[in-house]
Backbone as ProteinMPNN parsed JSONL, in Angstrom:
{"seq_chain_A": "MKKHKIKELWVIFWTALVLFTVFSIHKTEAKELTIGVNGRIRSYSEDPVYFKEQIAILKDSTEKDRITIVISSEGGSISTANTLIRAIKEAKGHTRVLVFGYAASAAAAIALSADEFRYVLPSKILFHALKYNFDGRIELAPMKIRALWLHYYEELAGVVLFTGEELGKMLDYGDIEISGEELTKRLQQGHSRLVKYTSDDPHDYD", "coords_chain_A": {"N_chain_A": [[5.432, 131.081, 45.73], [5.967, 128.486, 46.589], [4.46, 127.021, 45.258], [5.748, 127.259, 42.428], [7.975, 125.729, 43.114], [6.956, 123.12, 43.764], [6.266, 122.55, 41.353], [8.369, 122.387, 39.91], [10.004, 120.405, 41.427], [8.215, 118.038, 40.444], [8.634, 118.478, 37.609], [11.231, 117.33, 37.65], [11.264, 114.965, 38.768], [9.409, 113.671, 36.916], [10.748, 113.57, 34.512], [13.052, 112.363, 35.372], [12.252, 109.696, 35.511], [11.379, 109.19, 32.955], [13.385, 108.859, 31.8], [14.626, 107.122, 33.212], [13.15, 104.767, 32.248], [13.301, 104.737, 29.359], [16.252, 104.19, 29.379], [15.776, 101.599, 30.934], [14.272, 99.776, 28.657], [16.459, 100.2, 26.711], [18.156, 98.733, 27.706], [17.227, 95.997, 27.833], [17.173, 95.28, 25.597], [16.458, 92.72, 22.672], [19.291, 90.448, 22.485], [21.581, 89.029, 20.134], [23.664, 86.996, 20.778], [26.983, 85.137, 20.445], [28.748, 82.178, 21.247], [31.959, 80.331, 21.401], [32.954, 76.667, 20.877], [35.781, 75.413, 20.776], [38.01, 73.123, 18.93], [39.959, 70.778, 21.328], [38.609, 70.309, 24.289], [39.45, 71.501, 27.237], [40.459, 70.234, 30.293], [40.222, 71.634, 33.8], [42.622, 71.06, 35.468], [44.558, 71.801, 33.647], [43.744, 74.634, 32.521], [42.21, 76.833, 34.224], [40.584, 78.585, 33.843], [39.073, 77.761, 31.706], [36.08, 78.099, 29.439], [35.123, 80.104, 31.013], [34.51, 82.88, 29.817], [32.528, 82.333, 28.097], [30.368, 80.863, 29.497], [30.253, 83.492, 31.419], [28.715, 84.62, 29.384], [26.5, 83.342, 29.087], [25.363, 83.507, 31.792], [24.533, 85.829, 31.693], [22.569, 86.312, 29.982], [19.629, 87.499, 29.045], [15.91, 86.87, 29.126], [15.035, 87.887, 26.633], [17.23, 87.227, 24.58], [19.259, 85.737, 22.232], [21.341, 82.962, 21.904], [23.816, 81.646, 20.036], [25.41, 78.753, 20.209], [28.456, 78.069, 18.65], [30.018, 75.129, 17.556], [32.507, 73.151, 16.967], [34.73, 70.863, 17.414], [36.743, 68.206, 18.979], [36.217, 67.038, 21.007], [36.749, 66.366, 24.752], [37.925, 67.091, 28.012], [35.154, 66.26, 30.02], [34.395, 66.592, 32.599], [34.563, 69.723, 32.3], [33.174, 70.088, 30.149], [30.738, 69.328, 31.201], [30.11, 71.34, 32.752], [29.933, 73.733, 31.014], [27.668, 72.811, 29.848], [25.629, 72.803, 31.954], [25.419, 75.646, 32.181], [24.642, 76.492, 30.081], [21.925, 74.866, 30.306], [20.818, 76.749, 32.077], [20.816, 79.321, 31.426], [18.931, 82.174, 30.618], [18.355, 82.978, 28.093], [17.606, 82.145, 25.056], [19.075, 79.352, 23.536], [21.003, 78.005, 21.104], [22.454, 75.387, 19.421], [25.16, 75.194, 16.831], [26.49, 72.969, 14.944], [29.605, 73.372, 13.27], [30.903, 71.774, 11.422], [32.087, 69.513, 12.962], [31.401, 67.463, 16.012], [32.405, 65.891, 18.743], [32.289, 62.951, 21.12], [32.392, 64.447, 24.038], [31.883, 66.932, 23.253], [29.724, 66.56, 21.761], [27.701, 65.991, 23.385], [27.631, 68.616, 24.509], [26.291, 69.562, 22.364], [24.056, 68.928, 22.287], [22.69, 70.092, 24.456], [21.312, 72.382, 24.53], [18.141, 74.798, 23.541], [17.69, 74.23, 20.751], [18.772, 72.313, 17.978], [21.265, 72.842, 15.385], [23.046, 72.584, 12.217], [25.809, 72.924, 9.983], [26.272, 72.299, 6.961], [28.788, 70.241, 5.12], [28.293, 68.492, 8.32], [29.335, 66.228, 11.093], [28.368, 64.123, 13.703], [29.887, 62.921, 16.662], [29.683, 59.896, 18.559], [30.543, 57.77, 21.522], [31.247, 55.424, 23.949], [32.253, 56.457, 27.299], [35.729, 57.386, 28.367], [38.757, 56.982, 30.128], [41.183, 59.491, 30.686], [44.394, 59.383, 31.462], [46.993, 61.434, 31.975], [47.619, 61.532, 28.93], [47.082, 58.434, 28.835], [44.893, 56.322, 28.217], [42.313, 54.607, 29.698], [39.803, 52.244, 29.966], [36.594, 52.592, 30.841], [34.581, 51.306, 33.334], [31.744, 48.774, 32.507], [29.348, 49.685, 33.496], [29.545, 52.577, 33.86], [30.033, 53.172, 31.271], [27.821, 52.422, 30.09], [26.103, 54.35, 31.654], [27.231, 56.92, 30.102], [26.409, 56.788, 27.699], [23.588, 56.612, 28.17], [23.135, 59.198, 29.255], [23.796, 61.019, 26.766], [21.609, 60.507, 25.707], [19.79, 61.201, 27.403], [19.923, 64.08, 27.536], [19.24, 64.811, 25.161], [16.59, 64.19, 25.175], [15.637, 62.078, 23.728], [15.165, 58.683, 22.227], [18.13, 57.932, 20.685], [19.854, 56.272, 19.905], [20.323, 52.714, 17.906], [19.869, 49.477, 18.768], [21.926, 47.882, 18.147], [23.957, 49.864, 17.699], [24.653, 50.953, 20.268], [25.617, 48.755, 20.959], [27.985, 48.236, 19.878], [29.308, 50.638, 20.535], [29.333, 50.259, 23.365], [31.384, 48.567, 23.116], [33.448, 49.807, 22.938], [33.688, 50.77, 20.586], [33.178, 53.871, 17.712], [30.497, 56.046, 16.869], [29.559, 57.727, 14.137], [27.603, 60.021, 13.481], [25.561, 61.955, 10.794], [24.972, 65.391, 10.222], [22.135, 65.609, 9.213], [21.232, 63.387, 9.738], [21.327, 62.784, 12.343], [19.387, 65.015, 13.066], [16.893, 64.055, 11.747], [16.537, 61.716, 13.556], [16.134, 63.037, 15.832], [13.72, 64.486, 15.243], [12.07, 62.279, 14.879], [11.942, 61.491, 17.255], [10.608, 63.702, 18.451], [12.173, 65.674, 19.541], [12.836, 68.529, 22.142], [14.348, 70.006, 20.645], [14.556, 70.198, 17.92], [12.31, 71.965, 17.712], [12.312, 74.303, 16.959], [13.297, 74.015, 14.454], [13.477, 74.531, 10.913], [12.083, 73.824, 7.64], [14.222, 73.274, 6.736], [16.869, 72.011, 8.166], [19.62, 72.926, 8.636], [19.707, 75.413, 7.959], [20.442, 78.133, 9.59], [19.679, 80.633, 9.795]], "CA_chain_A": [[6.874, 130.329, 45.337], [5.797, 127.273, 47.222], [3.903, 125.97, 44.235], [6.669, 126.763, 41.851], [8.821, 124.713, 43.749], [6.366, 121.965, 43.558], [6.13, 122.092, 40.014], [9.84, 121.643, 39.426], [9.921, 118.919, 41.625], [7.385, 117.113, 39.56], [9.024, 118.282, 36.503], [12.338, 116.596, 37.7], [10.767, 113.483, 38.693], [9.042, 113.055, 35.531], [12.296, 113.706, 33.86], [14.084, 111.129, 35.596], [11.174, 108.604, 35.33], [11.196, 109.0, 31.79], [14.76, 108.419, 31.687], [15.278, 105.373, 33.636], [12.182, 104.17, 31.299], [14.481, 104.637, 28.17], [17.325, 103.308, 29.771], [15.574, 99.992, 31.248], [14.223, 99.592, 27.861], [17.446, 99.761, 25.706], [19.285, 97.597, 28.423], [16.834, 94.872, 27.988], [16.708, 94.868, 24.231], [16.955, 91.514, 22.71], [20.659, 90.549, 21.889], [22.166, 88.011, 19.467], [25.048, 86.318, 21.395], [27.584, 83.921, 19.989], [30.404, 81.521, 21.88], [32.403, 78.902, 20.651], [33.533, 75.545, 21.469], [36.542, 74.86, 19.295], [38.945, 72.745, 19.583], [40.089, 70.274, 22.26], [38.108, 70.731, 25.531], [40.802, 71.303, 27.976], [40.761, 70.012, 31.485], [40.305, 73.021, 34.519], [43.688, 71.827, 35.792], [45.148, 72.334, 32.697], [43.61, 75.601, 32.104], [41.519, 76.813, 35.554], [39.526, 79.436, 33.9], [38.771, 77.37, 30.551], [34.916, 78.442, 29.285], [34.664, 81.424, 31.531], [33.79, 83.699, 28.871], [31.134, 81.575, 27.663], [29.787, 80.655, 30.512], [29.6, 84.687, 31.966], [27.715, 85.625, 28.726], [24.945, 82.57, 29.287], [24.642, 83.608, 32.949], [24.516, 87.463, 31.846], [21.755, 86.587, 29.098], [17.839, 87.695, 29.497], [14.852, 85.944, 28.366], [14.629, 88.202, 25.161], [18.562, 86.946, 23.999], [19.407, 84.209, 21.522], [22.792, 82.622, 22.126], [24.143, 80.749, 19.587], [26.934, 77.878, 20.562], [29.191, 77.789, 17.864], [31.164, 73.882, 17.809], [33.834, 72.646, 16.169], [35.425, 70.465, 18.339], [37.255, 66.852, 18.895], [35.836, 66.702, 22.528], [37.816, 66.165, 25.467], [37.111, 66.902, 29.597], [34.012, 65.403, 30.537], [33.726, 67.329, 33.781], [34.68, 70.74, 31.756], [31.978, 70.262, 29.196], [29.323, 69.276, 32.175], [30.277, 72.985, 33.171], [29.541, 74.411, 30.317], [25.997, 72.154, 29.779], [24.71, 73.406, 33.193], [25.313, 76.929, 32.667], [23.424, 76.36, 28.986], [20.17, 74.426, 30.75], [20.51, 78.022, 33.33], [20.661, 80.169, 30.711], [17.695, 82.386, 30.823], [17.832, 83.415, 26.933], [16.985, 80.528, 24.074], [19.804, 78.854, 23.39], [21.032, 77.048, 19.973], [23.562, 74.935, 18.704], [25.198, 75.381, 15.711], [27.604, 72.249, 14.832], [30.614, 73.765, 11.988], [32.043, 70.669, 10.854], [32.606, 68.172, 13.748], [31.22, 67.615, 17.618], [32.717, 64.558, 19.082], [32.749, 62.823, 22.537], [32.184, 65.523, 25.511], [31.292, 68.41, 22.336], [28.606, 66.133, 21.047], [26.814, 65.801, 24.883], [27.296, 70.07, 24.284], [25.508, 69.789, 21.126], [22.576, 68.046, 22.658], [22.095, 70.427, 25.48], [20.634, 73.743, 24.467], [16.868, 74.631, 23.001], [17.708, 74.14, 19.783], [19.978, 72.062, 17.478], [21.44, 73.217, 13.832], [24.04, 72.167, 11.427], [26.416, 73.245, 8.788], [26.394, 71.013, 5.852], [28.461, 68.766, 5.806], [28.686, 68.205, 9.753], [29.606, 64.846, 11.625], [28.413, 64.1, 15.342], [30.728, 61.123, 16.728], [29.191, 59.369, 19.997], [31.152, 56.833, 22.072], [31.304, 55.383, 25.341], [33.569, 57.193, 28.153], [37.289, 56.635, 28.367], [39.333, 58.033, 31.359], [42.408, 59.695, 30.585], [45.54, 59.678, 32.746], [48.078, 62.149, 31.012], [47.608, 60.533, 27.597], [46.985, 57.279, 28.977], [43.599, 55.83, 27.927], [41.724, 53.764, 30.403], [38.499, 52.12, 29.881], [35.92, 52.942, 32.056], [33.745, 50.044, 33.82], [30.643, 48.596, 31.628], [28.262, 50.142, 33.773], [29.836, 53.86, 33.404], [30.079, 53.174, 29.729], [26.615, 52.622, 29.439], [25.522, 55.495, 31.962], [27.545, 57.812, 29.653], [25.706, 56.91, 26.585], [22.504, 57.099, 28.353], [23.141, 60.529, 29.262], [23.352, 61.499, 25.213], [19.816, 60.42, 25.119], [19.153, 61.901, 28.478], [20.071, 65.514, 27.182], [18.375, 65.153, 23.642], [15.432, 63.887, 25.59], [14.567, 60.95, 23.24], [15.79, 57.231, 22.135], [19.079, 58.365, 19.884], [20.584, 54.737, 19.142], [19.765, 51.609, 17.705], [20.527, 48.786, 19.58], [23.22, 47.562, 17.414], [24.682, 50.855, 17.613], [24.744, 50.814, 21.795], [26.481, 47.351, 21.556], [29.362, 48.501, 19.169], [30.016, 51.874, 21.713], [29.807, 49.662, 24.823], [32.492, 47.706, 22.99], [34.368, 50.785, 22.557], [33.532, 51.434, 19.099], [32.534, 55.124, 17.844], [29.201, 56.172, 16.012], [29.696, 58.526, 13.477], [26.0, 60.651, 12.643], [25.559, 63.139, 10.08], [23.738, 66.333, 11.189], [21.293, 65.353, 8.827], [20.421, 62.027, 10.282], [20.5, 63.501, 13.735], [18.163, 65.76, 12.967], [15.675, 63.146, 11.392], [16.23, 61.006, 14.567], [15.205, 64.196, 17.129], [12.257, 64.717, 15.043], [11.268, 61.26, 14.735], [11.439, 61.825, 18.814], [9.635, 64.878, 18.963], [12.806, 66.649, 20.634], [12.451, 69.803, 22.065], [15.831, 70.487, 19.775], [14.078, 70.463, 16.589], [10.944, 72.405, 18.026], [12.029, 75.601, 16.073], [13.487, 73.783, 12.989], [12.575, 74.713, 9.724], [11.924, 72.276, 6.845], [16.013, 73.494, 6.162], [17.933, 71.935, 9.562], [20.895, 73.318, 8.571], [19.225, 77.186, 7.687], [20.234, 78.511, 10.75], [19.194, 82.328, 10.188]], "C_chain_A": [[7.013, 128.965, 45.807], [5.537, 126.578, 45.624], [4.719, 126.011, 42.934], [7.731, 125.755, 42.077], [8.514, 123.031, 43.414], [6.382, 121.496, 42.206], [7.469, 121.805, 39.244], [10.166, 120.252, 39.933], [9.385, 118.155, 40.687], [8.113, 117.088, 38.339], [9.969, 117.36, 36.544], [11.963, 115.032, 38.288], [10.247, 112.481, 37.645], [10.019, 112.741, 34.725], [12.717, 112.552, 34.241], [13.236, 109.792, 35.382], [11.022, 108.378, 33.9], [12.662, 108.245, 31.093], [14.907, 107.107, 31.885], [14.118, 104.52, 32.513], [13.215, 103.763, 30.353], [15.331, 103.788, 28.402], [17.206, 101.797, 30.112], [15.18, 99.189, 29.803], [15.124, 99.344, 26.718], [18.206, 98.935, 26.51], [18.757, 96.432, 28.155], [16.075, 94.31, 26.537], [17.235, 93.712, 23.752], [18.453, 91.534, 21.809], [21.159, 89.268, 21.254], [23.752, 87.728, 19.873], [25.702, 85.145, 20.795], [28.742, 83.876, 20.814], [30.54, 80.439, 21.217], [33.046, 77.874, 21.405], [34.255, 74.948, 20.269], [37.649, 74.242, 20.028], [38.998, 71.498, 20.625], [39.484, 70.953, 23.377], [39.177, 70.481, 26.909], [40.116, 70.916, 29.512], [40.893, 71.292, 32.523], [41.81, 72.638, 35.266], [44.661, 71.833, 34.921], [44.709, 73.691, 32.176], [42.201, 75.9, 33.433], [40.135, 77.614, 35.113], [39.019, 79.172, 32.34], [36.987, 77.459, 30.413], [34.235, 79.3, 30.015], [33.899, 82.339, 31.216], [32.465, 83.224, 28.491], [30.133, 81.224, 28.78], [29.138, 81.86, 31.283], [28.59, 85.127, 30.925], [26.423, 84.511, 28.454], [24.759, 83.068, 30.689], [24.125, 85.178, 32.787], [23.095, 87.587, 30.874], [20.351, 86.69, 29.885], [17.123, 86.714, 28.487], [14.533, 86.577, 27.038], [16.273, 88.016, 24.286], [18.35, 85.363, 23.655], [20.7, 84.039, 21.687], [23.178, 81.335, 21.014], [25.539, 79.995, 20.103], [27.5, 77.567, 19.368], [30.153, 76.292, 18.139], [31.699, 73.198, 16.999], [35.016, 71.976, 17.134], [35.541, 69.008, 18.22], [36.869, 66.132, 20.257], [37.181, 66.823, 23.526], [37.518, 66.028, 27.306], [35.777, 66.855, 29.367], [33.556, 66.678, 31.455], [33.84, 69.015, 32.985], [33.467, 71.206, 30.931], [30.466, 70.435, 30.014], [29.316, 70.594, 32.818], [29.259, 73.678, 32.61], [27.82, 74.154, 30.025], [25.375, 72.696, 30.745], [24.695, 74.901, 32.942], [24.452, 77.034, 30.956], [22.138, 76.178, 29.571], [20.181, 76.107, 31.555], [20.398, 79.079, 32.374], [19.23, 80.741, 30.47], [17.268, 82.762, 28.938], [18.106, 81.796, 26.223], [18.691, 80.571, 23.259], [19.91, 77.783, 21.85], [22.315, 76.563, 19.498], [23.707, 74.64, 17.358], [26.758, 74.251, 15.346], [28.366, 72.526, 13.567], [31.043, 72.396, 12.115], [32.291, 69.121, 11.847], [32.406, 68.311, 15.363], [31.526, 66.038, 18.107], [32.671, 64.599, 20.56], [31.847, 63.878, 23.491], [31.093, 66.601, 24.22], [30.025, 67.607, 21.862], [27.632, 65.872, 22.101], [26.624, 67.312, 24.771], [26.219, 70.099, 23.148], [24.189, 69.453, 21.417], [21.762, 68.971, 24.021], [21.2, 71.555, 25.482], [19.18, 73.449, 23.595], [16.761, 73.964, 21.559], [19.061, 73.53, 19.048], [20.064, 72.226, 15.692], [22.808, 72.724, 13.801], [24.368, 72.867, 10.53], [26.91, 72.204, 7.673], [27.898, 71.111, 5.271], [28.875, 68.609, 7.163], [28.627, 66.796, 10.004], [29.163, 65.148, 13.102], [29.007, 62.96, 15.538], [30.081, 61.231, 18.266], [30.176, 57.817, 20.246], [31.325, 56.583, 23.352], [32.627, 56.224, 26.211], [34.443, 56.223, 28.295], [37.623, 57.662, 29.51], [40.882, 58.148, 30.768], [43.395, 60.124, 31.438], [46.755, 60.425, 31.92], [48.499, 61.17, 29.954], [47.506, 59.135, 27.527], [45.511, 57.273, 29.197], [43.24, 54.486, 28.662], [40.133, 53.257, 29.662], [37.676, 51.859, 31.106], [34.858, 51.299, 32.073], [32.612, 50.03, 32.98], [29.487, 49.295, 32.191], [28.314, 51.754, 33.643], [29.683, 54.04, 31.973], [28.469, 53.627, 29.508], [25.76, 53.626, 30.287], [25.791, 56.753, 31.147], [26.754, 57.701, 28.422], [23.957, 57.034, 26.86], [22.131, 58.496, 28.642], [23.108, 61.02, 27.649], [22.12, 61.539, 25.541], [18.796, 61.279, 26.387], [19.08, 63.497, 27.84], [19.277, 65.54, 25.803], [16.936, 64.81, 24.154], [14.457, 62.599, 24.692], [15.848, 59.748, 23.14], [16.884, 57.953, 20.712], [19.443, 57.227, 18.946], [19.839, 53.31, 19.126], [20.514, 50.663, 18.931], [21.895, 47.694, 19.22], [24.241, 48.668, 17.585], [25.249, 50.961, 19.313], [25.919, 49.838, 21.924], [27.944, 47.843, 20.857], [30.196, 49.714, 19.903], [29.92, 51.192, 22.768], [31.166, 48.999, 24.294], [34.117, 48.771, 22.378], [34.735, 51.396, 20.953], [33.047, 52.789, 18.646], [31.463, 55.056, 16.737], [29.445, 57.315, 15.618], [28.252, 59.265, 12.795], [26.314, 61.797, 11.92], [24.728, 63.908, 10.484], [22.474, 66.293, 10.58], [20.48, 64.115, 9.367], [20.169, 62.482, 11.616], [19.51, 63.898, 14.005], [16.702, 64.939, 12.527], [15.535, 62.288, 12.951], [15.743, 61.911, 15.993], [13.763, 64.327, 16.389], [11.589, 63.697, 15.167], [10.788, 61.157, 16.598], [10.914, 62.63, 19.455], [10.675, 65.843, 20.156], [12.528, 68.005, 21.055], [13.811, 70.441, 20.947], [15.482, 70.847, 18.43], [12.956, 71.201, 16.652], [10.949, 73.658, 16.721], [12.693, 75.508, 15.064], [12.878, 74.239, 12.181], [12.447, 73.415, 8.919], [13.597, 72.367, 6.165], [16.28, 73.419, 7.876], [18.615, 72.756, 9.46], [20.634, 75.111, 7.916], [19.143, 77.645, 8.864], [20.086, 79.666, 10.605], [18.051, 82.38, 11.108]], "O_chain_A": [[8.003, 128.294, 45.519], [6.293, 125.813, 45.025], [4.595, 125.028, 42.205], [8.237, 125.068, 41.19], [9.25, 122.117, 43.042], [6.486, 120.312, 41.887], [7.59, 121.148, 38.21], [10.48, 119.261, 39.274], [10.187, 117.512, 40.01], [8.349, 115.991, 37.832], [9.895, 116.469, 35.698], [12.683, 114.071, 38.016], [10.411, 111.275, 37.455], [10.114, 111.612, 34.245], [12.765, 111.646, 33.409], [13.88, 108.806, 35.024], [10.501, 107.308, 33.585], [12.831, 107.404, 30.211], [15.202, 106.201, 31.105], [14.585, 103.499, 32.009], [13.882, 102.732, 30.438], [15.355, 102.701, 27.824], [18.028, 100.929, 29.818], [15.654, 98.061, 29.666], [14.836, 98.525, 25.844], [19.066, 98.312, 25.887], [19.587, 95.523, 28.153], [15.144, 93.543, 26.294], [18.356, 93.405, 24.157], [18.742, 92.26, 20.857], [21.122, 88.311, 22.028], [24.758, 88.19, 19.336], [25.011, 84.141, 20.619], [29.509, 84.787, 21.124], [29.716, 79.741, 20.627], [33.633, 78.119, 22.46], [33.842, 74.341, 19.281], [38.132, 74.51, 21.128], [37.852, 71.098, 20.833], [39.754, 72.145, 23.524], [39.528, 69.401, 27.384], [39.069, 71.523, 29.739], [41.722, 72.114, 32.132], [42.395, 73.621, 35.721], [45.792, 71.873, 35.405], [45.393, 74.014, 31.205], [41.271, 75.095, 33.451], [39.024, 77.498, 35.632], [38.597, 80.134, 31.698], [36.428, 76.855, 31.328], [33.017, 79.437, 29.901], [32.91, 82.731, 31.835], [31.431, 83.871, 28.654], [28.948, 81.495, 28.585], [28.007, 81.772, 31.763], [27.675, 85.874, 31.274], [25.489, 84.807, 27.708], [23.541, 83.056, 30.866], [23.405, 85.693, 33.642], [22.486, 88.657, 30.867], [20.034, 86.171, 30.955], [17.514, 86.069, 27.513], [13.812, 85.937, 26.273], [16.423, 88.757, 23.314], [17.803, 84.39, 24.173], [21.357, 85.078, 21.617], [22.809, 80.182, 21.236], [26.574, 80.615, 20.348], [26.962, 76.576, 18.874], [31.04, 76.403, 18.985], [30.996, 72.563, 16.213], [36.032, 72.573, 17.491], [34.712, 68.408, 17.535], [37.129, 64.964, 20.549], [38.297, 67.233, 23.209], [36.989, 65.033, 27.803], [35.306, 67.489, 28.423], [32.685, 67.508, 31.195], [32.797, 69.605, 33.271], [32.908, 72.302, 30.97], [29.504, 71.163, 29.77], [28.316, 70.857, 33.485], [28.214, 74.114, 33.091], [26.952, 75.026, 29.993], [24.316, 73.208, 30.382], [23.826, 75.481, 33.592], [23.549, 77.869, 30.907], [21.27, 77.046, 29.473], [19.061, 76.596, 31.409], [19.597, 79.921, 32.781], [18.343, 79.95, 30.147], [16.1, 82.798, 28.553], [18.585, 80.756, 26.675], [19.251, 81.484, 22.653], [19.041, 76.957, 21.571], [23.205, 77.357, 19.194], [22.863, 74.053, 16.682], [27.901, 74.691, 15.477], [27.877, 71.947, 12.596], [31.601, 72.058, 13.159], [32.587, 67.997, 11.444], [33.092, 69.114, 15.995], [30.787, 65.117, 17.758], [32.864, 65.598, 21.253], [30.617, 63.897, 23.471], [29.901, 66.881, 24.347], [29.147, 68.397, 21.516], [26.557, 65.464, 21.66], [25.439, 67.612, 24.912], [25.256, 70.852, 23.295], [23.266, 69.775, 20.669], [20.653, 68.709, 24.485], [20.371, 71.687, 26.382], [18.937, 72.361, 23.071], [15.813, 73.232, 21.275], [20.183, 73.97, 19.299], [19.198, 71.85, 14.903], [23.56, 72.486, 14.745], [23.496, 73.575, 10.026], [27.889, 71.46, 7.737], [28.198, 72.252, 4.921], [30.104, 68.579, 7.225], [27.949, 66.094, 9.253], [29.488, 66.188, 13.674], [28.808, 61.998, 14.796], [29.983, 62.241, 18.963], [30.432, 56.991, 19.369], [31.59, 57.568, 24.041], [33.727, 56.498, 25.731], [34.362, 54.996, 28.353], [37.073, 58.728, 29.786], [41.606, 57.199, 30.468], [43.279, 61.15, 32.108], [47.423, 59.702, 31.181], [49.373, 60.304, 29.998], [47.743, 58.531, 26.481], [44.924, 57.943, 30.045], [43.754, 53.418, 28.33], [39.505, 53.991, 28.9], [37.946, 51.155, 32.079], [34.563, 50.524, 31.163], [32.268, 51.139, 32.572], [28.575, 49.542, 31.402], [27.26, 52.316, 33.346], [29.197, 55.082, 31.535], [27.998, 54.651, 29.013], [24.66, 53.873, 29.792], [24.974, 57.671, 31.229], [26.36, 58.809, 28.059], [23.174, 57.441, 26.002], [21.027, 58.959, 28.354], [22.009, 61.515, 27.399], [21.531, 62.613, 25.668], [17.658, 61.747, 26.348], [17.955, 63.985, 27.735], [18.669, 66.58, 25.552], [16.036, 65.225, 23.423], [13.279, 62.263, 24.81], [16.965, 59.764, 23.656], [16.278, 58.468, 19.772], [19.388, 57.173, 17.717], [19.054, 52.859, 19.961], [21.393, 50.991, 19.728], [22.568, 46.974, 19.958], [25.423, 48.326, 17.609], [26.471, 51.055, 19.423], [26.89, 49.95, 22.673], [28.97, 47.729, 21.529], [31.424, 49.793, 19.895], [30.779, 51.665, 23.511], [32.07, 48.91, 25.125], [35.178, 48.559, 21.79], [35.605, 52.101, 20.442], [32.146, 53.059, 19.441], [31.482, 54.208, 15.846], [29.606, 58.169, 16.49], [27.929, 59.002, 11.637], [27.194, 62.578, 12.282], [23.734, 63.493, 11.08], [21.567, 66.853, 11.196], [19.254, 64.002, 9.367], [19.027, 62.591, 12.061], [18.731, 63.495, 14.869], [15.601, 65.251, 12.982], [14.416, 62.249, 13.464], [15.124, 61.459, 16.957], [12.738, 64.253, 17.066], [10.433, 63.858, 15.56], [9.69, 60.858, 17.067], [10.675, 62.596, 20.662], [10.303, 66.453, 21.158], [11.922, 68.693, 20.234], [13.806, 71.648, 20.707], [16.08, 71.747, 17.84], [12.368, 71.219, 15.57], [10.082, 73.904, 15.883], [12.935, 76.553, 14.459], [11.692, 74.483, 12.398], [12.631, 72.271, 9.335], [14.025, 71.634, 5.274], [16.041, 74.318, 8.683], [18.399, 73.671, 10.255], [21.566, 75.792, 7.489], [18.042, 77.696, 9.411], [20.481, 80.16, 11.661], [17.6, 83.466, 11.472]]}, "name": "protein", "num_of_chains": 1, "seq": "MKKHKIKELWVIFWTALVLFTVFSIHKTEAKELTIGVNGRIRSYSEDPVYFKEQIAILKDSTEKDRITIVISSEGGSISTANTLIRAIKEAKGHTRVLVFGYAASAAAAIALSADEFRYVLPSKILFHALKYNFDGRIELAPMKIRALWLHYYEELAGVVLFTGEELGKMLDYGDIEISGEELTKRLQQGHSRLVKYTSDDPHDYD"}
């Protein structure tokens, strides 16, 4: 009788172990996840939960997951963009940006923050120096702050992105618009991590 009970307990134990193992494997299967950065990036004073869903997906990702960040945005709040940039950098999964048409200003910074950069033809990425927006009133940042913001773009990319002429133009509050193809070439020339996984056709994002 006692041997029969022990046998029953072993059967229960191994059944539970098998079920747990199967569940764990299923739970950790690689997932293809997509998040979006669309339109103007609002400040947290306008929308306290902006990017909440995107950040949650990034935080919950596993090392097996691949997260595609689709960007079609004219930019907006820098502080809000930086919150998403931190989440992208801290994500456990492989992150790749896909610029779909346009990524400007703060959105351009997001485009440089992932593990991989991709774009859909034709796409443009617009860079410029930092400007302050006070209830719709634009004010110029001090020269030092402008220079730091331009350096931030290059720090995110891990390479020198701009020519001296382009930097001078942006410091004087001009805009620099670079095609997805040209940006990819500059990233490749600097051996940026952003193009480490890029195929011969950088806009082939499958």
